[in-house]
Amino acid sequence: MSTRTAVLYVCVDRGRPASKLPTERAIEEGLVFADERDLRRLVGTITDPYGEPDPRHREGWQRVCRMAARGEITDVITRWPAALAPESHHELRFRETEALAEHGVTIRYSWEPLAALKAAP
């Protein structure tokens, strides 16, 4: 049994304002990903509305970072890099990945083509 502790982070464009399907799909995919990789110590799901490019300005991401700093998590599961920052602000992804790595936290992508890649600490 794994001793790793993960949080699921979801920040997706809902398309239509009333649609919850993208969020539900990202959560379901993340839960399957965690189970398949023996990350059964999932401490929660944190969501942010899509739109703010800088993750440090998002309430949910700030919570993830506080959990990392307190040593409460070892992994963040999210669907794809754009959940951290859109392509137009891709450099922010590296900043956040490095900040979490300083606390020993790994970002893992649940979208199948990325899930097959080795997680980067």
Short mmCIF file of N, CA and C in Angstrom, two decimals:
data_model
loop_
_atom_site.label_atom_id
_atom_site.label_comp_id
_atom_site.label_asym_id
_atom_site.label_seq_id
_atom_site.Cartn_x
_atom_site.Cartn_y
_atom_site.Cartn_z
N MET A 1 0.84 -1.19 0.00
CA MET A 1 0.00 0.00 0.00
C MET A 1 0.88 1.25 0.00
N SER A 2 0.54 2.20 -0.82
CA SER A 2 1.32 3.42 -0.95
C SER A 2 1.20 4.31 0.28
N THR A 3 2.28 4.97 0.62
CA THR A 3 2.25 5.94 1.72
C THR A 3 2.13 7.36 1.19
N ARG A 4 1.98 7.49 -0.11
CA ARG A 4 1.85 8.81 -0.72
C ARG A 4 0.45 9.35 -0.49
N THR A 5 0.37 10.66 -0.31
CA THR A 5 -0.91 11.32 -0.06
C THR A 5 -1.13 12.36 -1.16
N ALA A 6 -2.25 12.24 -1.83
CA ALA A 6 -2.52 13.10 -2.98
C ALA A 6 -3.76 13.97 -2.77
N VAL A 7 -3.78 15.06 -3.51
CA VAL A 7 -4.97 15.89 -3.61
C VAL A 7 -5.28 16.00 -5.10
N LEU A 8 -6.55 16.02 -5.44
CA LEU A 8 -6.98 16.17 -6.82
C LEU A 8 -7.30 17.64 -7.05
N TYR A 9 -6.65 18.26 -8.04
CA TYR A 9 -6.86 19.66 -8.36
C TYR A 9 -7.54 19.76 -9.72
N VAL A 10 -8.67 20.47 -9.77
CA VAL A 10 -9.44 20.60 -11.00
C VAL A 10 -9.67 22.07 -11.31
N CYS A 11 -9.25 22.47 -12.50
CA CYS A 11 -9.49 23.81 -13.00
C CYS A 11 -9.74 23.66 -14.49
N VAL A 12 -11.01 23.61 -14.88
CA VAL A 12 -11.36 23.35 -16.28
C VAL A 12 -12.34 24.39 -16.78
N ASP A 13 -12.30 24.60 -18.08
CA ASP A 13 -13.25 25.47 -18.75
C ASP A 13 -14.54 24.69 -18.90
N ARG A 14 -15.59 25.19 -18.33
CA ARG A 14 -16.86 24.47 -18.36
C ARG A 14 -17.60 24.61 -19.67
N GLY A 15 -17.09 25.39 -20.61
CA GLY A 15 -17.79 25.57 -21.88
C GLY A 15 -19.00 26.45 -21.66
N ARG A 16 -20.10 25.83 -21.41
CA ARG A 16 -21.33 26.57 -21.08
C ARG A 16 -21.37 26.78 -19.57
N PRO A 17 -21.76 27.96 -19.11
CA PRO A 17 -21.75 28.25 -17.67
C PRO A 17 -22.49 27.23 -16.81
N ALA A 18 -23.56 26.65 -17.30
CA ALA A 18 -24.34 25.71 -16.49
C ALA A 18 -23.81 24.28 -16.55
N SER A 19 -22.85 24.02 -17.42
CA SER A 19 -22.37 22.66 -17.60
C SER A 19 -21.36 22.27 -16.52
N LYS A 20 -21.64 21.16 -15.86
CA LYS A 20 -20.72 20.61 -14.86
C LYS A 20 -19.97 19.41 -15.41
N LEU A 21 -20.28 19.01 -16.63
CA LEU A 21 -19.70 17.81 -17.22
C LEU A 21 -18.16 17.84 -17.28
N PRO A 22 -17.51 18.92 -17.73
CA PRO A 22 -16.04 18.91 -17.75
C PRO A 22 -15.43 18.71 -16.36
N THR A 23 -16.01 19.34 -15.36
CA THR A 23 -15.50 19.18 -13.99
C THR A 23 -15.72 17.75 -13.52
N GLU A 24 -16.90 17.22 -13.75
CA GLU A 24 -17.20 15.84 -13.34
C GLU A 24 -16.27 14.85 -14.03
N ARG A 25 -16.01 15.07 -15.31
CA ARG A 25 -15.13 14.19 -16.08
C ARG A 25 -13.71 14.25 -15.52
N ALA A 26 -13.23 15.45 -15.21
CA ALA A 26 -11.87 15.60 -14.67
C ALA A 26 -11.76 14.93 -13.30
N ILE A 27 -12.79 15.04 -12.48
CA ILE A 27 -12.77 14.40 -11.16
C ILE A 27 -12.77 12.88 -11.31
N GLU A 28 -13.64 12.37 -12.16
CA GLU A 28 -13.71 10.92 -12.36
C GLU A 28 -12.38 10.39 -12.89
N GLU A 29 -11.81 11.07 -13.86
CA GLU A 29 -10.53 10.66 -14.43
C GLU A 29 -9.43 10.67 -13.36
N GLY A 30 -9.42 11.70 -12.52
CA GLY A 30 -8.42 11.80 -11.46
C GLY A 30 -8.55 10.70 -10.44
N LEU A 31 -9.77 10.34 -10.09
CA LEU A 31 -9.99 9.26 -9.12
C LEU A 31 -9.54 7.92 -9.68
N VAL A 32 -9.81 7.66 -10.94
CA VAL A 32 -9.36 6.43 -11.59
C VAL A 32 -7.84 6.41 -11.64
N PHE A 33 -7.25 7.53 -12.01
CA PHE A 33 -5.79 7.64 -12.06
C PHE A 33 -5.18 7.30 -10.69
N ALA A 34 -5.73 7.89 -9.64
CA ALA A 34 -5.21 7.65 -8.28
C ALA A 34 -5.32 6.18 -7.90
N ASP A 35 -6.45 5.59 -8.20
CA ASP A 35 -6.67 4.18 -7.85
C ASP A 35 -5.72 3.27 -8.61
N GLU A 36 -5.53 3.53 -9.90
CA GLU A 36 -4.66 2.68 -10.72
C GLU A 36 -3.19 2.78 -10.31
N ARG A 37 -2.83 3.88 -9.66
CA ARG A 37 -1.43 4.07 -9.26
C ARG A 37 -1.23 3.93 -7.76
N ASP A 38 -2.19 3.31 -7.11
CA ASP A 38 -2.12 3.04 -5.68
C ASP A 38 -1.97 4.31 -4.84
N LEU A 39 -2.55 5.40 -5.33
CA LEU A 39 -2.57 6.65 -4.56
C LEU A 39 -3.92 6.73 -3.84
N ARG A 40 -4.13 5.78 -2.95
CA ARG A 40 -5.44 5.65 -2.31
C ARG A 40 -5.65 6.64 -1.17
N ARG A 41 -4.58 7.28 -0.74
CA ARG A 41 -4.71 8.29 0.30
C ARG A 41 -4.98 9.63 -0.37
N LEU A 42 -6.19 9.77 -0.88
CA LEU A 42 -6.61 11.00 -1.56
C LEU A 42 -7.32 11.86 -0.53
N VAL A 43 -6.74 12.99 -0.18
CA VAL A 43 -7.25 13.80 0.92
C VAL A 43 -8.32 14.79 0.49
N GLY A 44 -8.61 14.86 -0.78
CA GLY A 44 -9.68 15.74 -1.21
C GLY A 44 -9.57 16.17 -2.65
N THR A 45 -10.60 16.89 -3.06
CA THR A 45 -10.66 17.47 -4.40
C THR A 45 -10.81 18.97 -4.24
N ILE A 46 -9.94 19.69 -4.88
CA ILE A 46 -9.98 21.15 -4.83
C ILE A 46 -10.23 21.66 -6.23
N THR A 47 -11.22 22.54 -6.37
CA THR A 47 -11.56 23.07 -7.68
C THR A 47 -11.41 24.59 -7.71
N ASP A 48 -11.10 25.08 -8.87
CA ASP A 48 -11.05 26.52 -9.13
C ASP A 48 -11.82 26.79 -10.41
N PRO A 49 -12.46 27.95 -10.48
CA PRO A 49 -13.07 28.32 -11.76
C PRO A 49 -11.98 28.65 -12.77
N TYR A 50 -12.22 28.30 -14.02
CA TYR A 50 -11.25 28.56 -15.08
C TYR A 50 -11.29 30.05 -15.44
N GLY A 51 -10.15 30.61 -15.76
CA GLY A 51 -10.14 31.99 -16.23
C GLY A 51 -8.95 32.78 -15.75
N GLU A 52 -8.55 32.62 -14.50
CA GLU A 52 -7.39 33.34 -13.96
C GLU A 52 -6.13 32.61 -14.41
N PRO A 53 -5.28 33.23 -15.23
CA PRO A 53 -4.10 32.53 -15.73
C PRO A 53 -3.04 32.24 -14.67
N ASP A 54 -2.90 33.10 -13.68
CA ASP A 54 -1.87 32.90 -12.66
C ASP A 54 -2.44 32.08 -11.51
N PRO A 55 -1.95 30.85 -11.34
CA PRO A 55 -2.52 30.00 -10.30
C PRO A 55 -2.38 30.58 -8.89
N ARG A 56 -1.40 31.42 -8.67
CA ARG A 56 -1.23 32.01 -7.34
C ARG A 56 -2.35 32.98 -6.97
N HIS A 57 -3.15 33.34 -7.96
CA HIS A 57 -4.30 34.22 -7.70
C HIS A 57 -5.60 33.42 -7.54
N ARG A 58 -5.49 32.11 -7.54
CA ARG A 58 -6.68 31.25 -7.39
C ARG A 58 -6.75 30.71 -5.97
N GLU A 59 -7.92 30.81 -5.39
CA GLU A 59 -8.11 30.36 -4.00
C GLU A 59 -7.80 28.87 -3.83
N GLY A 60 -8.29 28.05 -4.75
CA GLY A 60 -8.05 26.61 -4.64
C GLY A 60 -6.58 26.25 -4.74
N TRP A 61 -5.87 26.86 -5.70
CA TRP A 61 -4.45 26.57 -5.86
C TRP A 61 -3.67 27.04 -4.64
N GLN A 62 -4.05 28.15 -4.05
CA GLN A 62 -3.40 28.63 -2.83
C GLN A 62 -3.54 27.58 -1.72
N ARG A 63 -4.70 26.97 -1.67
CA ARG A 63 -4.94 25.90 -0.67
C ARG A 63 -4.01 24.71 -0.92
N VAL A 64 -3.86 24.32 -2.20
CA VAL A 64 -2.95 23.23 -2.56
C VAL A 64 -1.53 23.57 -2.08
N CYS A 65 -1.09 24.79 -2.33
CA CYS A 65 0.26 25.20 -1.94
C CYS A 65 0.45 25.20 -0.43
N ARG A 66 -0.58 25.60 0.30
CA ARG A 66 -0.49 25.56 1.77
C ARG A 66 -0.38 24.11 2.26
N MET A 67 -1.13 23.21 1.64
CA MET A 67 -1.06 21.80 2.01
C MET A 67 0.34 21.25 1.74
N ALA A 68 0.93 21.64 0.62
CA ALA A 68 2.29 21.20 0.29
C ALA A 68 3.28 21.74 1.31
N ALA A 69 3.16 23.01 1.65
CA ALA A 69 4.10 23.62 2.59
C ALA A 69 4.02 22.99 3.98
N ARG A 70 2.83 22.54 4.36
CA ARG A 70 2.66 21.90 5.67
C ARG A 70 3.00 20.41 5.65
N GLY A 71 3.37 19.89 4.47
CA GLY A 71 3.72 18.47 4.36
C GLY A 71 2.53 17.54 4.39
N GLU A 72 1.36 18.04 4.04
CA GLU A 72 0.14 17.22 4.07
C GLU A 72 -0.05 16.36 2.83
N ILE A 73 0.65 16.70 1.75
CA ILE A 73 0.50 15.96 0.49
C ILE A 73 1.86 15.66 -0.11
N THR A 74 1.90 14.61 -0.92
CA THR A 74 3.10 14.27 -1.67
C THR A 74 2.87 14.40 -3.17
N ASP A 75 1.60 14.43 -3.57
CA ASP A 75 1.25 14.46 -4.99
C ASP A 75 0.04 15.36 -5.23
N VAL A 76 0.06 16.02 -6.38
CA VAL A 76 -1.10 16.76 -6.88
C VAL A 76 -1.49 16.08 -8.18
N ILE A 77 -2.72 15.65 -8.27
CA ILE A 77 -3.23 15.05 -9.51
C ILE A 77 -4.10 16.10 -10.20
N THR A 78 -3.78 16.37 -11.45
CA THR A 78 -4.58 17.30 -12.24
C THR A 78 -4.64 16.76 -13.66
N ARG A 79 -5.59 17.21 -14.43
CA ARG A 79 -5.82 16.62 -15.73
C ARG A 79 -4.69 16.87 -16.73
N TRP A 80 -4.25 18.10 -16.84
CA TRP A 80 -3.21 18.45 -17.80
C TRP A 80 -2.56 19.76 -17.42
N PRO A 81 -1.46 20.12 -18.05
CA PRO A 81 -0.73 21.33 -17.66
C PRO A 81 -1.57 22.61 -17.71
N ALA A 82 -2.53 22.69 -18.61
CA ALA A 82 -3.36 23.89 -18.72
C ALA A 82 -4.19 24.14 -17.46
N ALA A 83 -4.35 23.12 -16.61
CA ALA A 83 -5.05 23.34 -15.34
C ALA A 83 -4.22 24.23 -14.43
N LEU A 84 -2.91 24.18 -14.59
CA LEU A 84 -2.03 25.05 -13.80
C LEU A 84 -2.00 26.45 -14.40
N ALA A 85 -1.79 26.54 -15.69
CA ALA A 85 -1.75 27.83 -16.37
C ALA A 85 -2.00 27.58 -17.86
N PRO A 86 -2.72 28.50 -18.52
CA PRO A 86 -2.99 28.31 -19.95
C PRO A 86 -1.70 28.41 -20.77
N GLU A 87 -1.78 27.95 -21.98
CA GLU A 87 -0.62 27.95 -22.88
C GLU A 87 -0.01 29.35 -23.00
N SER A 88 -0.83 30.37 -22.98
CA SER A 88 -0.33 31.74 -23.11
C SER A 88 0.53 32.18 -21.92
N HIS A 89 0.46 31.44 -20.82
CA HIS A 89 1.23 31.74 -19.61
C HIS A 89 1.97 30.48 -19.14
N HIS A 90 2.47 29.69 -20.09
CA HIS A 90 3.06 28.39 -19.77
C HIS A 90 4.22 28.48 -18.78
N GLU A 91 4.92 29.61 -18.74
CA GLU A 91 6.05 29.74 -17.81
C GLU A 91 5.60 29.64 -16.35
N LEU A 92 4.34 29.97 -16.08
CA LEU A 92 3.83 29.87 -14.71
C LEU A 92 3.73 28.42 -14.26
N ARG A 93 3.55 27.51 -15.20
CA ARG A 93 3.51 26.07 -14.86
C ARG A 93 4.82 25.64 -14.24
N PHE A 94 5.93 26.08 -14.84
CA PHE A 94 7.25 25.70 -14.34
C PHE A 94 7.49 26.29 -12.95
N ARG A 95 7.08 27.52 -12.77
CA ARG A 95 7.22 28.16 -11.47
C ARG A 95 6.50 27.37 -10.39
N GLU A 96 5.27 26.96 -10.68
CA GLU A 96 4.47 26.23 -9.69
C GLU A 96 5.00 24.83 -9.46
N THR A 97 5.44 24.16 -10.53
CA THR A 97 6.00 22.82 -10.40
C THR A 97 7.25 22.87 -9.53
N GLU A 98 8.09 23.85 -9.74
CA GLU A 98 9.32 24.00 -8.94
C GLU A 98 8.99 24.34 -7.49
N ALA A 99 8.01 25.20 -7.29
CA ALA A 99 7.63 25.57 -5.91
C ALA A 99 7.13 24.35 -5.14
N LEU A 100 6.33 23.51 -5.77
CA LEU A 100 5.84 22.30 -5.10
C LEU A 100 6.98 21.31 -4.87
N ALA A 101 7.88 21.20 -5.85
CA ALA A 101 9.00 20.27 -5.72
C ALA A 101 9.88 20.62 -4.53
N GLU A 102 9.97 21.89 -4.19
CA GLU A 102 10.75 22.30 -3.01
C GLU A 102 10.20 21.69 -1.73
N HIS A 103 8.92 21.30 -1.77
CA HIS A 103 8.28 20.66 -0.61
C HIS A 103 8.17 19.15 -0.81
N GLY A 104 8.80 18.62 -1.87
CA GLY A 104 8.76 17.19 -2.14
C GLY A 104 7.47 16.72 -2.78
N VAL A 105 6.73 17.64 -3.38
CA VAL A 105 5.44 17.32 -3.99
C VAL A 105 5.59 17.19 -5.50
N THR A 106 4.98 16.16 -6.04
CA THR A 106 5.01 15.85 -7.47
C THR A 106 3.66 16.17 -8.09
N ILE A 107 3.67 16.75 -9.29
CA ILE A 107 2.44 16.95 -10.05
C ILE A 107 2.30 15.79 -11.01
N ARG A 108 1.14 15.18 -11.00
CA ARG A 108 0.86 14.04 -11.89
C ARG A 108 -0.36 14.39 -12.75
N TYR A 109 -0.26 14.07 -14.05
CA TYR A 109 -1.34 14.39 -14.99
C TYR A 109 -2.17 13.15 -15.25
N SER A 110 -3.49 13.30 -15.12
CA SER A 110 -4.39 12.15 -15.25
C SER A 110 -4.88 11.91 -16.67
N TRP A 111 -4.72 12.88 -17.57
CA TRP A 111 -5.14 12.69 -18.95
C TRP A 111 -4.27 11.60 -19.55
N GLU A 112 -4.85 10.61 -20.14
CA GLU A 112 -4.17 9.38 -20.53
C GLU A 112 -2.85 9.57 -21.28
N PRO A 113 -2.79 10.39 -22.33
CA PRO A 113 -1.48 10.53 -23.00
C PRO A 113 -0.38 11.06 -22.08
N LEU A 114 -0.72 11.90 -21.13
CA LEU A 114 0.28 12.42 -20.19
C LEU A 114 0.49 11.48 -19.00
N ALA A 115 -0.55 10.73 -18.66
CA ALA A 115 -0.46 9.81 -17.53
C ALA A 115 0.58 8.72 -17.78
N ALA A 116 0.79 8.41 -19.03
CA ALA A 116 1.76 7.37 -19.39
C ALA A 116 3.19 7.82 -19.17
N LEU A 117 3.41 9.12 -19.06
CA LEU A 117 4.75 9.65 -18.85
C LEU A 117 5.13 9.53 -17.37
N LYS A 118 6.40 9.41 -17.11
CA LYS A 118 6.89 9.34 -15.72
C LYS A 118 6.66 10.69 -15.05
N ALA A 119 6.18 10.65 -13.83
CA ALA A 119 5.94 11.88 -13.07
C ALA A 119 7.26 12.56 -12.77
N ALA A 120 7.27 13.87 -12.89
CA ALA A 120 8.48 14.65 -12.61
C ALA A 120 8.36 15.21 -11.19
N PRO A 121 9.37 14.98 -10.34
CA PRO A 121 9.30 15.52 -8.98
C PRO A 121 9.42 17.03 -8.98
#
